[in-house]
Each structure stands twice: as C-alpha cells, then as structure tokens.
Amino acid sequence: MITLLLSLSLSAASLDAATAESSPSASTSQPAKPAKPKKVCEKIEMSGSNVPKRVCRTVAEPAKPAPEAERADTAPPIGGAAN
C-alpha cells in the first residue's frame, strides 16, 4: 500500500516538473537577477577569546588595516614618576 502511494506521488511530481520545464513563458517573464559580488572571508583571532572572529568583505571593498595596539615600551609614562 505504501509503495503504491509513493509511486503515485513520484509520478505526479515528475509530471509537474516536466510541464514546468516545457513552458518557456514562465522563465522568460522574470527579469534576470544581477550577479552577487564575490565575498572574501578571513578568520581573525581576538584576544580574550578562543573562538576566531570571521570577517567578510566583498572583493570591491578595500581591506581595512588591522588596528595596532600601543606598545607599552614606546608609550610615555603616565604621571611622570618612575618606581
């Protein structure tokens, strides 16, 4: 009984697919979609987390420079007093 129902549903689905492919008016009535820009993704390791952050951009966008942390040995001392 189940095989009969399955075979009937598959034959009905194949008939629907065949009629959809044979009617060219359905595909020509819709305008073509513009192509999506290609994305470039990179994984950046963040401090304080074991999970890398995924940063994506399009190829047309320029890459943002990575923020550089201030180095402690080149920064002037705060307060002016040394130990």
PDB file of C-alpha atoms in Angstrom:
ATOM      1  CA  MET A   1       0.000   0.000   0.000  1.00  0.00           C
ATOM      2  CA  ILE A   2       2.808   2.401   0.903  1.00  0.00           C
ATOM      3  CA  THR A   3       4.673   1.594  -2.301  1.00  0.00           C
ATOM      4  CA  LEU A   4       1.559   2.371  -4.327  1.00  0.00           C
ATOM      5  CA  LEU A   5       1.185   5.774  -2.677  1.00  0.00           C
ATOM      6  CA  LEU A   6       4.864   6.511  -3.090  1.00  0.00           C
ATOM      7  CA  SER A   7       4.886   5.594  -6.767  1.00  0.00           C
ATOM      8  CA  LEU A   8       1.772   7.707  -7.450  1.00  0.00           C
ATOM      9  CA  SER A   9       3.232  10.742  -5.705  1.00  0.00           C
ATOM     10  CA  LEU A  10       6.540  10.393  -7.569  1.00  0.00           C
ATOM     11  CA  SER A  11       4.794  10.105 -10.923  1.00  0.00           C
ATOM     12  CA  ALA A  12       2.678  13.183 -10.174  1.00  0.00           C
ATOM     13  CA  ALA A  13       5.779  15.126  -9.152  1.00  0.00           C
ATOM     14  CA  SER A  14       7.632  14.122 -12.312  1.00  0.00           C
ATOM     15  CA  LEU A  15       4.673  15.236 -14.453  1.00  0.00           C
ATOM     16  CA  ASP A  16       4.639  18.623 -12.710  1.00  0.00           C
ATOM     17  CA  ALA A  17       8.378  19.033 -13.242  1.00  0.00           C
ATOM     18  CA  ALA A  18       8.099  18.094 -16.924  1.00  0.00           C
ATOM     19  CA  THR A  19       5.348  20.653 -17.567  1.00  0.00           C
ATOM     20  CA  ALA A  20       7.293  23.359 -15.721  1.00  0.00           C
ATOM     21  CA  GLU A  21      10.381  22.711 -17.864  1.00  0.00           C
ATOM     22  CA  SER A  22       8.458  22.650 -21.132  1.00  0.00           C
ATOM     23  CA  SER A  23       6.736  26.032 -20.641  1.00  0.00           C
ATOM     24  CA  PRO A  24       9.286  28.703 -21.638  1.00  0.00           C
ATOM     25  CA  SER A  25       6.905  31.593 -20.903  1.00  0.00           C
ATOM     26  CA  ALA A  26       7.317  31.124 -17.161  1.00  0.00           C
ATOM     27  CA  SER A  27      11.087  31.541 -17.251  1.00  0.00           C
ATOM     28  CA  THR A  28      11.175  34.492 -19.681  1.00  0.00           C
ATOM     29  CA  SER A  29       8.657  36.615 -17.767  1.00  0.00           C
ATOM     30  CA  GLN A  30      11.038  37.128 -14.832  1.00  0.00           C
ATOM     31  CA  PRO A  31      13.965  39.520 -15.307  1.00  0.00           C
ATOM     32  CA  ALA A  32      17.453  38.161 -14.730  1.00  0.00           C
ATOM     33  CA  LYS A  33      18.863  38.738 -11.266  1.00  0.00           C
ATOM     34  CA  PRO A  34      22.099  40.722 -11.026  1.00  0.00           C
ATOM     35  CA  ALA A  35      25.162  38.728 -10.080  1.00  0.00           C
ATOM     36  CA  LYS A  36      26.117  38.854  -6.413  1.00  0.00           C
ATOM     37  CA  PRO A  37      29.546  40.314  -5.624  1.00  0.00           C
ATOM     38  CA  LYS A  38      32.121  37.760  -4.550  1.00  0.00           C
ATOM     39  CA  LYS A  39      32.900  37.725  -0.835  1.00  0.00           C
ATOM     40  CA  VAL A  40      36.261  37.147   0.784  1.00  0.00           C
ATOM     41  CA  CYS A  41      36.248  35.964   4.401  1.00  0.00           C
ATOM     42  CA  GLU A  42      39.110  35.642   6.834  1.00  0.00           C
ATOM     43  CA  LYS A  43      39.314  34.425  10.415  1.00  0.00           C
ATOM     44  CA  ILE A  44      40.899  36.827  12.899  1.00  0.00           C
ATOM     45  CA  GLU A  45      41.994  35.681  16.330  1.00  0.00           C
ATOM     46  CA  MET A  46      40.780  38.053  19.012  1.00  0.00           C
ATOM     47  CA  SER A  47      42.478  38.433  22.370  1.00  0.00           C
ATOM     48  CA  GLY A  48      40.406  37.148  25.262  1.00  0.00           C
ATOM     49  CA  SER A  49      38.601  34.527  23.181  1.00  0.00           C
ATOM     50  CA  ASN A  50      39.450  31.073  21.891  1.00  0.00           C
ATOM     51  CA  VAL A  51      36.985  31.388  19.015  1.00  0.00           C
ATOM     52  CA  PRO A  52      38.301  33.276  15.968  1.00  0.00           C
ATOM     53  CA  LYS A  53      36.129  36.061  14.570  1.00  0.00           C
ATOM     54  CA  ARG A  54      35.061  35.736  10.931  1.00  0.00           C
ATOM     55  CA  VAL A  55      35.289  38.993   8.966  1.00  0.00           C
ATOM     56  CA  CYS A  56      33.864  39.083   5.439  1.00  0.00           C
ATOM     57  CA  ARG A  57      34.072  41.765   2.762  1.00  0.00           C
ATOM     58  CA  THR A  58      33.438  41.989  -0.960  1.00  0.00           C
ATOM     59  CA  VAL A  59      36.292  41.935  -3.433  1.00  0.00           C
ATOM     60  CA  ALA A  60      35.496  45.530  -4.471  1.00  0.00           C
ATOM     61  CA  GLU A  61      35.906  46.846  -0.907  1.00  0.00           C
ATOM     62  CA  PRO A  62      39.441  47.722   0.154  1.00  0.00           C
ATOM     63  CA  ALA A  63      40.821  45.712   3.044  1.00  0.00           C
ATOM     64  CA  LYS A  64      40.734  47.585   6.349  1.00  0.00           C
ATOM     65  CA  PRO A  65      44.095  47.777   8.077  1.00  0.00           C
ATOM     66  CA  ALA A  66      44.305  45.879  11.336  1.00  0.00           C
ATOM     67  CA  PRO A  67      44.252  48.132  14.410  1.00  0.00           C
ATOM     68  CA  GLU A  68      47.646  48.205  16.011  1.00  0.00           C
ATOM     69  CA  ALA A  69      47.832  48.146  19.772  1.00  0.00           C
ATOM     70  CA  GLU A  70      50.023  50.692  21.502  1.00  0.00           C
ATOM     71  CA  ARG A  71      53.237  49.236  22.720  1.00  0.00           C
ATOM     72  CA  ALA A  72      53.920  49.755  26.400  1.00  0.00           C
ATOM     73  CA  ASP A  73      57.649  50.374  25.941  1.00  0.00           C
ATOM     74  CA  THR A  74      57.162  53.258  23.459  1.00  0.00           C
ATOM     75  CA  ALA A  75      54.274  54.967  25.277  1.00  0.00           C
ATOM     76  CA  PRO A  76      55.212  57.863  27.573  1.00  0.00           C
ATOM     77  CA  PRO A  77      54.834  57.121  31.288  1.00  0.00           C
ATOM     78  CA  ILE A  78      51.639  58.251  32.918  1.00  0.00           C
ATOM     79  CA  GLY A  79      52.088  60.605  35.906  1.00  0.00           C
ATOM     80  CA  GLY A  80      55.750  61.281  35.245  1.00  0.00           C
ATOM     81  CA  ALA A  81      57.007  59.316  38.250  1.00  0.00           C
ATOM     82  CA  ALA A  82      59.063  56.166  37.951  1.00  0.00           C
ATOM     83  CA  ASN A  83      59.348  53.402  40.531  1.00  0.00           C
TER      84      ASN A  83
END
